[in-house]
């Protein structure tokens, strides 16, 4: 069956699907990524967003939303990273309720080692190709990926399980 509904976008959609499948198959696998610590892609992305938001007054729920994960998933990653010594928890004097997460010195070192490893592994080559694309085309591609991610997140939140009406028998009353 020919899939005409995608028009001339089939190759693009195929590559997005291929990337999504490859990523989902490896997202939670623990690897060293050129460091002496085992962690998953999900965990290193959490560390990355915390490092990036360090100078901002950004809540964990806001970082989770930017990353496209649930707050509970983000919290689990924070817990795992804290146990590995890559993050530290703080509170303000006089306020033990509000918890602040900061990267540890070890977390900074591991992230630096990780970025060197993945940059050499794949990002340098990818950046060479990206450098040939105009800024307008990059913005269009970013918009395409945002639209796709937003629909996936929205649909996952809106999809409700099918509910069936079950007859109550008289002896159950």
Short mmCIF file of C-alpha atoms in Angstrom, two decimals:
data_model
loop_
_atom_site.label_atom_id
_atom_site.label_comp_id
_atom_site.label_asym_id
_atom_site.label_seq_id
_atom_site.Cartn_x
_atom_site.Cartn_y
_atom_site.Cartn_z
CA UNK A 1 0.00 0.00 0.00
CA UNK A 2 1.41 3.36 -0.96
CA UNK A 3 1.22 5.96 1.79
CA UNK A 4 0.20 8.99 -0.24
CA UNK A 5 -1.07 11.01 2.70
CA UNK A 6 2.51 12.02 3.64
CA UNK A 7 3.21 13.38 0.19
CA UNK A 8 6.86 14.18 -0.39
CA UNK A 9 7.54 14.16 3.39
CA UNK A 10 7.79 10.36 3.74
CA UNK A 11 11.61 10.30 3.92
CA UNK A 12 11.63 12.97 6.65
CA UNK A 13 8.95 11.19 8.68
CA UNK A 14 10.78 7.87 8.28
CA UNK A 15 14.00 9.35 9.70
CA UNK A 16 12.15 10.99 12.60
CA UNK A 17 10.52 7.63 13.38
CA UNK A 18 13.87 5.82 13.08
CA UNK A 19 15.49 8.30 15.47
CA UNK A 20 12.58 8.10 17.91
CA UNK A 21 12.71 4.31 17.96
CA UNK A 22 16.49 4.18 18.38
CA UNK A 23 16.32 6.74 21.16
CA UNK A 24 13.47 5.03 23.00
CA UNK A 25 15.38 1.74 22.88
CA UNK A 26 18.41 3.30 24.61
CA UNK A 27 16.91 6.11 26.72
CA UNK A 28 17.02 4.25 30.04
CA UNK A 29 20.07 2.04 29.46
CA UNK A 30 22.89 2.69 31.92
CA UNK A 31 26.18 3.43 30.13
CA UNK A 32 29.44 5.12 31.04
CA UNK A 33 29.57 7.53 28.07
CA UNK A 34 33.34 7.89 28.50
CA UNK A 35 33.13 8.53 32.26
CA UNK A 36 33.65 6.45 35.40
CA UNK A 37 29.92 6.63 36.27
CA UNK A 38 27.08 4.62 34.79
CA UNK A 39 23.99 6.67 33.91
CA UNK A 40 21.20 6.77 31.37
CA UNK A 41 20.54 9.33 28.66
CA UNK A 42 17.50 10.40 30.70
CA UNK A 43 19.70 11.05 33.72
CA UNK A 44 22.41 12.98 31.87
CA UNK A 45 19.75 15.15 30.24
CA UNK A 46 18.36 15.90 33.68
CA UNK A 47 21.84 16.88 34.87
CA UNK A 48 22.28 19.00 31.75
CA UNK A 49 19.03 20.91 32.34
CA UNK A 50 19.94 21.48 36.00
CA UNK A 51 23.37 22.81 34.97
CA UNK A 52 21.74 25.04 32.36
CA UNK A 53 19.18 26.40 34.84
CA UNK A 54 21.69 26.94 37.63
CA UNK A 55 21.67 30.75 37.28
CA UNK A 56 17.90 30.90 36.79
CA UNK A 57 15.14 30.64 39.32
CA UNK A 58 13.60 27.64 37.54
CA UNK A 59 11.55 25.02 39.34
CA UNK A 60 12.06 21.32 38.72
CA UNK A 61 8.58 21.11 37.16
CA UNK A 62 9.57 23.83 34.66
CA UNK A 63 12.77 21.98 33.77
CA UNK A 64 10.76 18.75 33.36
CA UNK A 65 8.35 20.52 31.00
CA UNK A 66 11.23 21.89 28.88
CA UNK A 67 12.70 18.40 28.72
CA UNK A 68 9.31 16.90 27.85
CA UNK A 69 9.08 14.50 30.79
CA UNK A 70 6.71 14.27 33.72
CA UNK A 71 7.70 15.90 37.01
CA UNK A 72 7.78 12.45 38.64
CA UNK A 73 10.22 11.15 36.00
CA UNK A 74 12.39 14.22 36.49
CA UNK A 75 12.32 13.68 40.28
CA UNK A 76 13.34 10.02 39.89
CA UNK A 77 16.29 11.08 37.75
CA UNK A 78 17.26 13.70 40.35
CA UNK A 79 17.12 11.02 43.06
CA UNK A 80 19.34 8.66 41.03
CA UNK A 81 21.82 11.43 40.20
CA UNK A 82 21.96 12.48 43.86
CA UNK A 83 22.67 8.87 44.88
CA UNK A 84 25.52 8.79 42.33
CA UNK A 85 26.97 11.96 43.85
CA UNK A 86 26.31 14.08 40.74
CA UNK A 87 23.73 16.37 42.38
CA UNK A 88 23.36 17.89 45.82
CA UNK A 89 20.21 19.05 47.61
CA UNK A 90 19.96 22.32 49.53
CA UNK A 91 17.38 24.33 51.44
CA UNK A 92 17.39 27.91 52.64
CA UNK A 93 18.01 28.57 56.29
CA UNK A 94 14.66 28.95 58.00
CA UNK A 95 12.86 27.10 55.18
CA UNK A 96 13.30 23.33 55.03
CA UNK A 97 10.30 22.90 52.73
CA UNK A 98 11.72 24.29 49.48
CA UNK A 99 14.46 22.03 48.10
CA UNK A 100 17.07 23.32 45.68
CA UNK A 101 19.08 21.00 43.45
CA UNK A 102 22.60 21.93 42.40
CA UNK A 103 25.26 19.99 40.49
CA UNK A 104 28.10 18.68 42.64
CA UNK A 105 31.73 19.15 41.64
CA UNK A 106 31.72 15.49 40.58
CA UNK A 107 28.57 16.16 38.51
CA UNK A 108 30.34 18.99 36.68
CA UNK A 109 33.38 16.82 36.00
CA UNK A 110 31.29 13.88 34.75
CA UNK A 111 29.25 16.18 32.51
CA UNK A 112 32.45 17.66 31.01
CA UNK A 113 33.79 14.14 30.30
CA UNK A 114 30.43 13.09 28.85
CA UNK A 115 30.22 16.07 26.48
CA UNK A 116 33.73 15.43 25.17
CA UNK A 117 32.86 11.78 24.53
CA UNK A 118 29.50 12.35 22.78
CA UNK A 119 30.79 15.31 20.82
CA UNK A 120 33.51 13.13 19.30
CA UNK A 121 31.14 10.18 18.92
CA UNK A 122 28.45 11.93 16.91
CA UNK A 123 27.86 15.62 17.51
CA UNK A 124 30.92 16.98 15.68
CA UNK A 125 29.72 15.27 12.49
CA UNK A 126 26.15 16.35 13.06
CA UNK A 127 27.24 19.96 13.69
CA UNK A 128 29.14 19.98 10.39
CA UNK A 129 25.91 19.14 8.58
CA UNK A 130 23.91 21.60 10.67
CA UNK A 131 26.36 24.36 9.76
CA UNK A 132 25.28 23.99 6.12
CA UNK A 133 21.63 24.74 6.95
CA UNK A 134 20.34 28.31 7.02
CA UNK A 135 19.08 29.73 10.30
CA UNK A 136 15.57 29.99 8.80
CA UNK A 137 15.64 26.29 7.84
CA UNK A 138 16.89 25.37 11.33
CA UNK A 139 14.00 27.34 12.84
CA UNK A 140 11.56 25.49 10.57
CA UNK A 141 13.02 22.13 11.59
CA UNK A 142 12.91 23.10 15.27
CA UNK A 143 9.25 24.07 14.83
CA UNK A 144 8.51 20.70 13.17
CA UNK A 145 10.08 18.82 16.09
CA UNK A 146 8.29 21.00 18.65
CA UNK A 147 4.92 20.38 16.97
CA UNK A 148 5.55 16.64 16.93
CA UNK A 149 6.68 16.55 20.58
CA UNK A 150 3.78 18.73 21.71
CA UNK A 151 1.24 16.45 20.02
CA UNK A 152 2.84 13.33 21.51
CA UNK A 153 2.83 14.81 25.02
CA UNK A 154 -0.71 16.19 24.64
CA UNK A 155 -2.10 12.93 23.24
CA UNK A 156 -0.44 10.92 26.00
CA UNK A 157 -2.06 13.15 28.62
CA UNK A 158 -5.49 13.20 26.95
CA UNK A 159 -5.80 9.54 26.01
CA UNK A 160 -8.06 7.89 28.53
CA UNK A 161 -8.51 4.15 28.91
CA UNK A 162 -11.66 2.75 27.39
CA UNK A 163 -14.27 2.37 30.10
CA UNK A 164 -16.93 -0.27 29.87
CA UNK A 165 -20.30 -0.40 31.56
CA UNK A 166 -20.46 -3.49 33.75
CA UNK A 167 -23.82 -4.76 34.86
CA UNK A 168 -24.23 -5.15 38.60
CA UNK A 169 -25.86 -8.42 39.42
CA UNK A 170 -28.50 -8.41 42.12
CA UNK A 171 -26.45 -10.49 44.55
CA UNK A 172 -23.60 -7.90 44.33
CA UNK A 173 -25.79 -5.08 45.72
#
